[in-house]
Short mmCIF file of C-alpha atoms and ligand atoms in Angstrom, two decimals:
data_model
loop_
_atom_site.label_atom_id
_atom_site.label_comp_id
_atom_site.label_asym_id
_atom_site.label_seq_id
_atom_site.Cartn_x
_atom_site.Cartn_y
_atom_site.Cartn_z
CA MET A 225 45.59 -39.65 86.64
CA THR A 226 44.24 -37.12 89.13
CA LEU A 227 45.98 -33.87 89.93
CA GLU A 228 47.01 -35.23 93.32
CA GLU A 229 48.50 -38.35 91.75
CA ALA A 230 50.41 -36.26 89.23
CA ARG A 231 51.80 -34.07 92.01
CA GLU A 232 52.87 -37.15 93.96
CA LYS A 233 54.56 -38.67 90.91
CA LEU A 234 56.35 -35.43 90.17
CA LYS A 235 57.67 -35.28 93.73
CA LYS A 236 59.02 -38.85 93.55
CA GLN A 237 60.58 -38.11 90.18
CA GLN A 238 62.28 -34.96 91.54
CA GLU A 239 63.66 -36.91 94.50
CA LEU A 240 65.12 -39.58 92.26
CA GLU A 241 66.60 -37.05 89.85
CA GLY A 242 67.95 -35.10 92.81
CA ALA A 243 69.77 -38.21 94.03
CA TYR A 244 71.45 -38.76 90.65
CA ALA A 245 72.35 -35.08 90.33
CA HIS A 246 73.77 -35.12 93.87
CA ALA A 247 75.95 -38.17 93.17
CA LEU A 248 77.13 -36.80 89.81
CA GLY A 249 77.83 -33.42 91.39
CA VAL A 250 79.95 -34.88 94.19
CA LEU A 251 81.92 -36.99 91.70
CA SER A 252 82.57 -33.97 89.54
CA PHE A 253 83.60 -31.89 92.57
CA ASP A 254 85.88 -34.71 93.70
CA GLY A 255 87.45 -34.81 90.23
CA SER A 256 88.19 -31.07 90.36
CA THR A 257 89.60 -31.11 93.88
CA ILE A 258 91.38 -33.99 95.62
CA ALA A 259 90.94 -37.02 93.35
CA PRO A 260 94.31 -38.25 92.01
CA LYS A 261 95.02 -37.50 88.35
CA ASP A 262 94.55 -40.99 86.90
CA SER A 263 91.18 -41.45 88.59
CA TYR A 264 89.48 -39.67 85.71
CA ILE A 265 89.18 -42.91 83.70
CA PRO A 266 87.18 -45.00 86.23
CA ARG A 267 85.33 -41.88 87.38
CA GLY A 268 84.38 -41.16 83.80
CA LYS A 269 82.94 -44.65 83.51
CA THR A 270 80.86 -44.25 86.68
CA MET A 271 79.67 -40.84 85.60
CA GLY A 272 78.82 -42.19 82.17
CA ILE A 273 76.63 -44.92 83.72
CA LEU A 274 74.94 -42.55 86.17
CA SER A 275 74.28 -39.90 83.56
CA GLY A 276 72.86 -42.58 81.24
CA GLU A 277 70.44 -43.66 83.98
CA PHE A 278 69.59 -40.05 84.69
CA TYR A 279 68.89 -39.46 81.02
CA LYS A 280 66.54 -42.48 80.86
CA LEU A 281 64.73 -41.35 83.97
CA TYR A 282 64.32 -37.80 82.74
CA THR A 283 63.17 -38.62 79.24
CA SER A 284 60.93 -41.56 80.24
CA GLU A 285 57.38 -41.80 78.91
CA GLU A 286 56.07 -41.64 82.47
CA ASN A 287 57.89 -38.42 83.29
CA THR A 288 56.76 -36.83 80.05
CA ALA A 289 53.17 -37.93 80.70
CA VAL A 290 53.18 -36.37 84.20
CA CYS A 291 54.53 -33.07 82.89
CA ASP A 292 52.07 -33.02 79.99
CA PHE A 293 49.20 -33.73 82.38
CA LEU A 294 50.26 -30.91 84.71
CA GLU A 295 50.67 -28.54 81.79
CA GLU A 296 47.14 -29.35 80.63
CA HIS A 297 45.88 -28.51 84.13
CA GLN A 298 47.80 -25.22 84.42
CA ASP A 299 44.82 -23.34 85.78
CA SER A 300 44.72 -25.56 88.87
CA LEU A 301 48.43 -25.14 89.63
CA THR A 302 50.16 -22.66 91.92
CA PRO A 303 52.53 -20.11 90.27
CA GLU A 304 55.44 -22.17 91.64
CA GLU A 305 54.11 -25.37 90.09
CA ARG A 306 53.49 -23.63 86.77
CA ARG A 307 57.08 -22.42 86.66
CA ILE A 308 58.40 -25.89 87.59
CA VAL A 309 56.42 -27.44 84.76
CA GLU A 310 57.64 -24.75 82.35
CA ILE A 311 61.30 -25.42 83.27
CA ARG A 312 60.87 -29.20 83.11
CA GLN A 313 59.09 -29.18 79.77
CA LYS A 314 61.88 -27.14 78.22
CA ASP A 315 64.54 -29.48 79.69
CA ILE A 316 62.72 -32.65 78.67
CA LYS A 317 62.28 -31.38 75.13
CA GLU A 318 65.98 -30.52 74.92
CA ARG A 319 67.15 -33.83 76.34
CA ARG A 320 64.88 -35.89 74.16
CA ALA A 321 66.34 -34.12 71.13
CA ILE A 322 69.73 -35.68 71.84
CA PRO A 323 70.13 -39.46 71.38
CA ALA A 324 71.01 -41.27 74.63
CA ASP A 325 74.37 -42.57 73.39
CA GLU A 326 75.42 -39.07 72.36
CA PHE A 327 74.38 -37.68 75.73
CA VAL A 328 76.53 -40.26 77.55
CA ALA A 329 79.47 -39.84 75.14
CA TYR A 330 79.33 -36.08 75.67
CA ASN A 331 79.47 -36.47 79.46
CA GLU A 332 82.45 -38.78 79.15
CA LEU A 333 84.15 -36.33 76.80
CA ILE A 334 83.67 -33.48 79.29
CA ASN A 335 85.08 -35.53 82.16
CA ALA A 336 88.20 -36.50 80.16
CA SER A 337 88.60 -33.02 78.72
CA GLY A 338 88.64 -31.42 82.19
CA ALA A 339 91.54 -33.64 83.23
CA VAL A 340 93.46 -33.01 80.00
CA TRP A 341 92.92 -29.24 80.25
CA HIS A 342 94.49 -29.32 83.73
CA GLU A 343 97.62 -30.99 82.50
CA ALA A 344 97.78 -28.94 79.31
CA LYS A 345 97.55 -25.72 81.34
CA GLU A 346 100.26 -26.89 83.72
CA LYS A 347 102.55 -27.66 80.80
CA SER A 348 101.31 -24.68 78.77
CA ASP A 349 100.75 -27.13 75.92
CA TYR A 350 97.72 -26.21 73.81
CA ALA A 351 98.32 -29.08 71.34
CA MET A 352 97.39 -31.54 74.11
CA PHE A 353 94.00 -29.90 74.63
CA GLU A 354 93.24 -29.05 71.01
CA PRO A 355 91.64 -32.38 69.93
CA TYR A 356 89.31 -32.26 72.96
CA LEU A 357 88.24 -28.70 72.26
CA GLU A 358 87.67 -29.62 68.62
CA LYS A 359 85.34 -32.44 69.74
CA ILE A 360 83.53 -30.22 72.25
CA ILE A 361 82.85 -27.56 69.62
CA ALA A 362 81.58 -30.22 67.20
CA ALA A 363 79.36 -31.80 69.89
CA LEU A 364 77.87 -28.45 70.90
CA ARG A 365 77.23 -27.44 67.29
CA ARG A 366 75.44 -30.72 66.82
CA GLN A 367 73.43 -30.32 70.04
CA ALA A 368 72.39 -26.82 68.96
CA SER A 369 71.25 -28.15 65.58
CA LEU A 370 69.20 -30.92 67.21
CA ILE A 371 67.65 -28.88 70.01
CA ALA A 372 67.09 -25.56 68.28
CA PRO A 373 67.36 -26.16 64.53
CA ASP A 374 65.75 -22.81 63.71
CA LYS A 375 68.00 -20.79 65.97
CA ASP A 376 71.48 -19.43 65.41
CA PRO A 377 73.75 -21.94 67.24
CA TYR A 378 75.50 -19.30 69.31
CA ASP A 379 72.17 -17.72 70.34
CA TYR A 380 71.20 -21.17 71.59
CA MET A 381 74.43 -21.42 73.61
CA LEU A 382 73.96 -17.94 75.14
CA ASP A 383 70.38 -18.79 76.09
CA ARG A 384 71.54 -21.96 77.91
CA PHE A 385 73.35 -19.82 80.49
CA GLU A 386 71.22 -16.70 80.38
CA PRO A 387 67.69 -17.36 79.13
CA GLY A 388 66.70 -14.56 76.79
CA LEU A 389 70.24 -13.49 75.93
CA THR A 390 71.04 -13.23 72.21
CA GLN A 391 73.90 -11.96 70.07
CA GLU A 392 71.77 -8.98 69.19
CA ARG A 393 71.46 -8.02 72.86
CA CYS A 394 75.15 -8.77 73.47
CA ASP A 395 76.20 -6.64 70.51
CA GLY A 396 74.18 -3.68 71.80
CA PHE A 397 75.45 -4.13 75.35
CA PHE A 398 79.11 -4.57 74.39
CA SER A 399 79.13 -1.66 71.95
CA GLY A 400 77.60 0.65 74.60
CA LEU A 401 80.22 -0.57 77.04
CA LYS A 402 83.15 -0.29 74.67
CA GLU A 403 82.23 3.24 73.69
CA LYS A 404 82.64 4.38 77.32
CA LEU A 405 85.45 2.03 78.37
CA VAL A 406 87.96 2.71 75.60
CA PRO A 407 88.37 6.44 76.38
CA LEU A 408 88.50 5.69 80.13
CA ILE A 409 91.22 3.07 79.63
CA GLU A 410 93.09 5.54 77.46
CA LYS A 411 92.82 8.25 80.16
CA VAL A 412 94.07 5.92 82.88
CA SER A 413 97.01 4.77 80.77
CA HIS A 414 98.45 8.31 80.93
CA ALA A 415 97.79 8.80 84.66
CA GLU A 416 100.18 8.03 87.47
CA GLN A 417 99.82 4.37 88.49
CA PRO A 418 99.47 3.40 92.15
CA ASP A 419 102.35 1.56 93.81
CA VAL A 420 101.64 -2.17 93.74
CA SER A 421 105.11 -3.43 94.66
CA PHE A 422 104.07 -4.27 98.24
CA VAL A 423 101.12 -6.50 97.31
CA THR A 424 103.46 -9.08 95.80
CA GLY A 425 106.09 -10.79 97.92
CA ASP A 426 105.98 -13.47 100.57
CA PHE A 427 102.39 -14.28 101.62
CA PRO A 428 102.40 -17.77 103.20
CA VAL A 429 99.49 -19.98 102.16
CA SER A 430 98.70 -20.80 105.80
CA GLN A 431 98.09 -17.07 106.47
CA GLN A 432 96.03 -16.78 103.29
CA GLN A 433 93.88 -19.70 104.47
CA GLU A 434 93.19 -17.80 107.66
CA LEU A 435 92.27 -14.76 105.59
CA SER A 436 89.78 -16.85 103.57
CA LYS A 437 88.01 -18.00 106.75
CA TYR A 438 87.87 -14.45 108.03
CA LEU A 439 86.41 -13.13 104.75
CA MET A 440 83.75 -15.85 104.59
CA LYS A 441 82.76 -14.90 108.12
CA VAL A 442 82.55 -11.17 107.35
CA ILE A 443 80.45 -11.88 104.24
CA GLY A 444 78.16 -14.09 106.31
CA LEU A 445 78.49 -17.63 104.92
CA ASP A 446 76.98 -20.19 107.26
CA PRO A 447 79.89 -22.56 108.11
CA ARG A 448 77.48 -25.45 108.72
CA ARG A 449 76.25 -25.31 105.13
CA SER A 450 79.31 -24.14 103.21
CA CYS A 451 82.99 -24.98 102.88
CA LEU A 452 86.13 -24.01 101.00
CA THR A 453 88.87 -25.95 99.25
CA THR A 454 91.42 -25.30 96.50
CA THR A 455 91.34 -25.87 92.73
CA GLU A 456 93.24 -24.72 89.66
CA HIS A 457 90.28 -22.51 88.74
CA PRO A 458 88.03 -21.13 91.52
CA PHE A 459 84.32 -21.97 91.32
CA THR A 460 81.16 -22.50 93.40
CA THR A 461 79.00 -25.58 93.36
CA ASP A 462 75.89 -26.49 95.32
CA PHE A 463 73.98 -29.70 95.83
CA THR A 464 71.19 -28.06 97.81
CA LYS A 465 71.14 -24.90 99.90
CA TYR A 466 72.46 -27.11 102.72
CA ASP A 467 75.68 -27.95 100.90
CA VAL A 468 77.33 -25.08 99.04
CA ARG A 469 81.04 -25.37 98.25
CA ILE A 470 83.48 -22.75 97.06
CA THR A 471 87.07 -23.06 95.89
CA THR A 472 90.07 -20.77 95.53
CA LYS A 473 93.65 -20.88 94.34
CA TYR A 474 96.49 -19.60 96.54
CA LEU A 475 99.48 -17.86 94.98
CA PRO A 476 102.23 -17.68 97.64
CA ASP A 477 103.53 -14.40 96.22
CA ASN A 478 100.20 -12.58 95.83
CA PHE A 479 97.43 -12.56 98.45
CA LEU A 480 95.00 -10.36 96.49
CA SER A 481 94.36 -13.04 93.87
CA SER A 482 92.84 -15.55 96.30
CA MET A 483 91.30 -12.79 98.43
CA PHE A 484 89.15 -11.54 95.56
CA SER A 485 88.40 -15.10 94.38
CA VAL A 486 87.08 -15.97 97.84
CA ILE A 487 84.94 -12.83 97.95
CA HIS A 488 83.63 -13.52 94.42
CA GLU A 489 82.75 -17.15 95.10
CA SER A 490 81.23 -16.19 98.44
CA GLY A 491 78.84 -13.93 96.53
CA HIS A 492 77.71 -16.94 94.48
CA ALA A 493 77.41 -19.01 97.65
CA MET A 494 75.30 -16.39 99.48
CA TYR A 495 72.77 -16.53 96.64
CA GLU A 496 72.49 -20.32 96.79
CA LEU A 497 72.41 -20.39 100.60
CA HIS A 498 69.45 -18.02 100.71
CA THR A 499 66.97 -19.46 98.24
CA ALA A 500 63.63 -20.22 99.90
CA ASP A 501 63.45 -23.41 102.02
CA ALA A 502 60.23 -24.41 100.28
CA TYR A 503 62.07 -24.73 96.95
CA VAL A 504 64.66 -27.32 98.06
CA GLY A 505 64.55 -30.39 95.82
CA THR A 506 62.64 -28.60 93.05
CA GLU A 507 63.70 -26.75 89.89
CA LEU A 508 63.23 -23.49 91.78
CA GLY A 509 65.82 -24.23 94.47
CA GLY A 510 68.86 -22.53 92.95
CA GLY A 511 70.06 -19.38 91.22
CA VAL A 512 68.09 -18.61 88.06
CA SER A 513 70.83 -17.86 85.52
CA MET A 514 74.51 -17.15 85.17
CA ALA A 515 74.26 -13.38 84.62
CA VAL A 516 72.08 -13.05 87.73
CA HIS A 517 74.60 -15.23 89.58
CA GLU A 518 77.51 -13.15 88.36
CA SER A 519 75.65 -9.98 89.35
CA GLN A 520 75.86 -11.24 92.92
CA SER A 521 79.45 -12.51 92.87
CA ARG A 522 80.79 -9.45 91.05
CA LEU A 523 78.82 -7.15 93.39
CA TYR A 524 80.55 -8.73 96.39
CA GLU A 525 83.94 -8.86 94.69
CA ASN A 526 84.01 -5.31 93.34
CA LEU A 527 81.29 -3.03 94.66
CA ILE A 528 81.90 -4.27 98.20
CA GLY A 529 85.34 -5.96 98.14
CA ARG A 530 87.19 -3.28 96.19
CA SER A 531 85.49 -0.36 97.98
CA ARG A 532 87.47 1.95 100.23
CA ALA A 533 85.18 1.21 103.18
CA PHE A 534 85.73 -2.55 102.90
CA ILE A 535 89.51 -2.32 102.49
CA GLU A 536 89.63 0.02 105.50
CA TYR A 537 87.55 -2.41 107.53
CA ILE A 538 89.65 -5.51 106.77
CA TYR A 539 93.01 -3.70 106.84
CA PRO A 540 93.79 -4.43 110.54
CA GLU A 541 93.24 -8.15 109.97
CA LEU A 542 95.41 -8.05 106.82
CA ALA A 543 98.17 -6.23 108.70
CA ARG A 544 97.97 -8.83 111.49
CA LEU A 545 98.28 -11.72 109.02
CA PHE A 546 100.86 -10.11 106.74
CA PRO A 547 103.39 -7.97 108.66
CA SER A 548 104.90 -6.58 105.44
CA LEU A 549 101.69 -4.57 104.87
CA ARG A 550 102.06 -2.65 108.15
CA SER A 551 104.27 0.02 106.64
CA HIS A 552 101.58 0.70 104.01
CA GLY A 553 98.23 2.09 105.12
CA ALA A 554 94.69 1.12 104.11
CA GLU A 555 94.54 3.94 101.53
CA GLU A 556 97.63 2.67 99.76
CA LEU A 557 96.18 -0.81 99.74
CA TYR A 558 92.86 0.50 98.37
CA ARG A 559 94.69 2.13 95.49
CA ALA A 560 96.85 -0.94 94.83
CA ALA A 561 93.79 -3.21 94.82
CA ASN A 562 92.19 -0.90 92.27
CA ARG A 563 95.09 -0.43 89.89
CA MET A 564 93.63 -0.39 86.39
CA THR A 565 95.84 -1.61 83.61
CA PRO A 566 95.41 -4.00 80.66
CA SER A 567 96.59 -7.48 81.60
CA LEU A 568 96.60 -11.11 80.49
CA ILE A 569 94.41 -12.92 83.02
CA ARG A 570 90.65 -12.32 83.15
CA THR A 571 90.12 -13.47 86.74
CA GLU A 572 92.78 -11.03 87.94
CA ALA A 573 91.71 -8.15 85.73
CA ASP A 574 90.68 -4.81 87.22
CA GLU A 575 87.10 -3.61 86.95
CA LEU A 576 87.79 -1.23 84.08
CA THR A 577 89.48 -3.64 81.65
CA TYR A 578 87.55 -6.75 82.76
CA SER A 579 84.83 -6.57 80.14
CA MET A 580 87.44 -6.35 77.35
CA HIS A 581 88.56 -9.87 78.33
CA VAL A 582 84.95 -11.00 78.02
CA MET A 583 84.56 -9.37 74.60
CA VAL A 584 87.59 -11.32 73.32
CA ARG A 585 85.95 -14.59 74.38
CA TYR A 586 82.59 -13.52 72.95
CA GLU A 587 84.11 -12.98 69.50
CA ILE A 588 85.96 -16.31 69.64
CA GLU A 589 82.94 -18.29 70.83
CA ARG A 590 80.76 -16.84 68.13
CA ALA A 591 83.32 -17.79 65.47
CA MET A 592 83.58 -21.30 66.99
CA LEU A 593 79.84 -21.93 66.95
CA HIS A 594 79.47 -20.51 63.47
CA GLY A 595 82.19 -22.85 62.21
CA GLU A 596 84.34 -19.92 61.11
CA VAL A 597 87.42 -21.09 62.97
CA ASN A 598 88.76 -24.52 63.96
CA ALA A 599 90.45 -25.48 67.22
CA HIS A 600 93.89 -25.36 65.64
CA GLU A 601 93.52 -21.69 64.70
CA LEU A 602 92.22 -20.55 68.09
CA PRO A 603 95.49 -19.60 69.85
CA GLU A 604 96.42 -17.27 67.01
CA LEU A 605 92.97 -15.68 67.05
CA TRP A 606 93.13 -15.36 70.84
CA ASN A 607 96.53 -13.68 70.74
CA SER A 608 95.56 -11.25 68.01
CA LEU A 609 92.33 -10.25 69.80
CA TYR A 610 94.23 -9.68 73.06
CA LYS A 611 96.54 -7.38 71.15
CA SER A 612 93.69 -5.41 69.60
CA TYR A 613 91.35 -5.25 72.64
CA LEU A 614 93.90 -4.94 75.44
CA GLY A 615 97.17 -4.09 73.70
CA VAL A 616 99.02 -6.95 75.39
CA ASP A 617 101.24 -9.68 73.92
CA VAL A 618 100.34 -13.19 75.07
CA PRO A 619 103.57 -14.98 76.01
CA ASP A 620 102.26 -18.56 76.25
CA ALA A 621 99.11 -20.71 76.17
CA ARG A 622 98.96 -20.99 79.96
CA ARG A 623 98.44 -17.24 80.27
CA GLY A 624 96.49 -17.20 77.03
CA ILE A 625 93.90 -19.54 75.66
CA LEU A 626 94.31 -22.19 78.38
CA GLN A 627 93.70 -19.82 81.30
CA ASP A 628 89.99 -20.54 81.86
CA SER A 629 88.40 -23.93 82.54
CA HIS A 630 85.04 -23.06 80.90
CA TRP A 631 85.55 -24.43 77.40
CA SER A 632 86.93 -27.69 78.77
CA ASN A 633 83.60 -28.11 80.61
CA GLY A 634 81.55 -27.31 77.51
CA GLN A 635 80.60 -23.92 78.98
CA ILE A 636 80.76 -22.04 75.68
CA GLY A 637 78.36 -19.11 75.92
CA TYR A 638 78.94 -18.45 79.62
CA PHE A 639 81.44 -15.57 79.42
CA PRO A 640 79.07 -12.77 78.34
CA SER A 641 77.20 -13.40 81.62
CA TYR A 642 80.21 -12.10 83.56
CA ALA A 643 80.09 -8.70 81.89
CA LEU A 644 76.30 -8.49 81.90
CA GLY A 645 76.26 -9.59 85.56
CA SER A 646 78.78 -6.89 86.47
CA ALA A 647 76.53 -4.30 84.86
CA TYR A 648 73.42 -5.71 86.60
CA GLY A 649 75.33 -5.49 89.90
CA ALA A 650 76.03 -1.77 89.46
CA GLN A 651 72.36 -0.97 88.79
CA LEU A 652 71.21 -3.17 91.71
CA MET A 653 73.60 -1.35 94.02
CA GLU A 654 72.20 2.05 92.98
CA LYS A 655 68.69 0.80 93.74
CA MET A 656 69.78 -0.67 97.07
CA ARG A 657 71.32 2.67 98.08
CA GLU A 658 67.85 4.28 98.02
CA THR A 659 66.94 2.37 101.19
CA VAL A 660 70.13 0.82 102.61
CA PRO A 661 73.06 2.77 104.11
CA VAL A 662 75.51 0.67 102.11
CA ASP A 663 78.77 2.47 102.93
CA ALA A 664 77.98 2.65 106.65
CA ALA A 665 77.19 -1.08 106.69
CA ILE A 666 80.48 -1.92 104.97
CA ALA A 667 82.45 0.41 107.24
CA SER A 668 80.97 -1.27 110.32
CA GLY A 669 81.85 -4.75 109.01
CA ASP A 670 78.23 -5.82 109.43
CA LEU A 671 77.04 -6.60 105.91
CA THR A 672 73.64 -7.86 107.05
CA PRO A 673 71.63 -4.86 105.71
CA ILE A 674 73.11 -5.56 102.25
CA SER A 675 72.53 -9.31 102.30
CA ALA A 676 69.02 -8.80 103.69
CA TRP A 677 68.16 -6.54 100.73
CA LEU A 678 69.58 -9.02 98.23
CA GLU A 679 67.74 -11.90 99.89
CA GLU A 680 64.47 -9.97 99.87
CA HIS A 681 64.71 -8.82 96.24
CA ILE A 682 66.61 -11.64 94.53
CA TRP A 683 67.92 -14.67 96.45
CA LYS A 684 64.74 -15.97 98.06
CA TYR A 685 63.01 -16.30 94.69
CA GLY A 686 65.45 -18.94 93.43
CA SER A 687 64.36 -19.71 89.87
CA LEU A 688 60.72 -18.67 90.29
CA TYR A 689 60.99 -15.76 87.84
CA LYS A 690 62.74 -15.49 84.50
CA PRO A 691 66.08 -13.68 84.86
CA GLY A 692 64.99 -10.54 82.97
CA GLU A 693 61.81 -10.24 85.06
CA LEU A 694 63.67 -10.78 88.32
CA MET A 695 66.32 -8.17 87.54
CA GLU A 696 63.81 -5.59 86.37
CA SER A 697 61.67 -6.00 89.46
CA ALA A 698 64.72 -5.80 91.79
CA MET A 699 66.11 -2.75 89.94
CA GLY A 700 62.69 -1.13 89.78
CA ALA A 701 63.46 -0.11 86.16
CA PRO A 702 64.61 -1.61 82.87
CA PHE A 703 68.29 -2.52 82.62
CA ASP A 704 70.54 0.32 81.52
CA VAL A 705 74.31 -0.06 81.02
CA LYS A 706 74.72 3.59 82.03
CA TYR A 707 74.73 2.67 85.75
CA TYR A 708 77.77 0.48 85.20
CA THR A 709 79.73 2.92 83.02
CA ASP A 710 78.89 5.82 85.40
CA TYR A 711 80.12 3.72 88.31
CA LEU A 712 83.38 2.89 86.49
CA ALA A 713 83.95 6.54 85.54
CA ALA A 714 83.46 7.57 89.18
CA LYS A 715 85.85 4.84 90.33
CA VAL A 716 88.50 6.00 87.86
CA LYS A 717 88.12 9.55 89.18
CA ASP A 718 88.42 8.38 92.77
CA VAL A 719 91.49 6.20 92.25
CA TYR A 720 93.29 8.20 89.56
CA GLY A 721 91.85 11.70 89.90
CA VAL A 722 91.21 11.88 86.13
ZN1 LIG B 1099 81.55 -16.26 89.12
#
């Protein structure tokens, strides 16, 4: 094989894999959005067959030989090619560690479990979901033991979503965070709370849909390459940078819930939409990790979306869509949108208490992967941790352990990325402020200077650099949680005056 032949073979292989991934992605998206409930059985079968073919293709002798050849000729490769080979070698090794029948069975389990979780959440019936979660935990523990036998199983799971992340790093990060957050939460609990009565009421879904379109436009999503629909749990998915889809959930009595979901998911979408054209169809053509992704979505949601300048800018449109807001000014809305109080639902949590929700999940996931707790005992553990971390009583499984879709998708190990991403976002924003007039851009409603900075320092690189390297180079300094806790303390002072 010559180098040129190997390159050609790799390209063909990537195209074929891309086609399978595209088909599987659309089927999965269909299953989460408009497919009727009972379709999960035939869809599961189709997905099982396609993922089996994909597995064969990926782990084939030929594919392995091409990657090995390219790895042996590293010195003749471009930096992009070297990184592609590095990513592929890691993936191939991991996939080959899992027997084909187990890989297919796992994909079928995840498809069925997603459908069951939906129904269980609707009925607030954890017992329905429990056997699926039990199987998912067992499957992931087994995968961890096959792929990384020398590693702690939860470290392996963390690394799947955020390469380089370990429990040791999480423990340091969370304890630094907790030390500053607990006294702030305590301070706020004694302060006068903003009036939030006017942000619940009658907010017709049709008006909220109009608001979503408006927000996507302000943020700058290209409507020819992105779209929005509804799901039980909002998310973003992309097939290439030419097809990026976001979802939201409308609550007819509360417009802020969907508003912040749309802003959050738009942040994810902006990242995917702005990776370099040259990377399409390769391992580099997408966001590099979940914490880096969450740094973007949480930056849009909170540092932009919950800022005074942004609320002031969108207030006239909100007042046009929702007449009941007209008797309350932008400042009142800013305060209501930033009320900080312990609550039950992570996705609706304020910035200050948000990370406490993540810490609850971190403790539970660790216990799951270490085999210290079984699926049957999880609701009780969940409820007791919510009491100790947030001081709230969980009334039912729907607002408790069944609230997030992640575990039903096998995404155990993802949650810490939300908190770490939020902290990355705060440090990135500080760095951006050195050269970009952030507040003036937000106040003018033209967010281009902000998105241009993010594209230049983060988005365009796709997965070229490892997440830690990318963040450090964008921040111009090592990561420090202080930027996040300082930001939160300043926000508390601004909203509560304490
Ligand atoms: Zn997100």
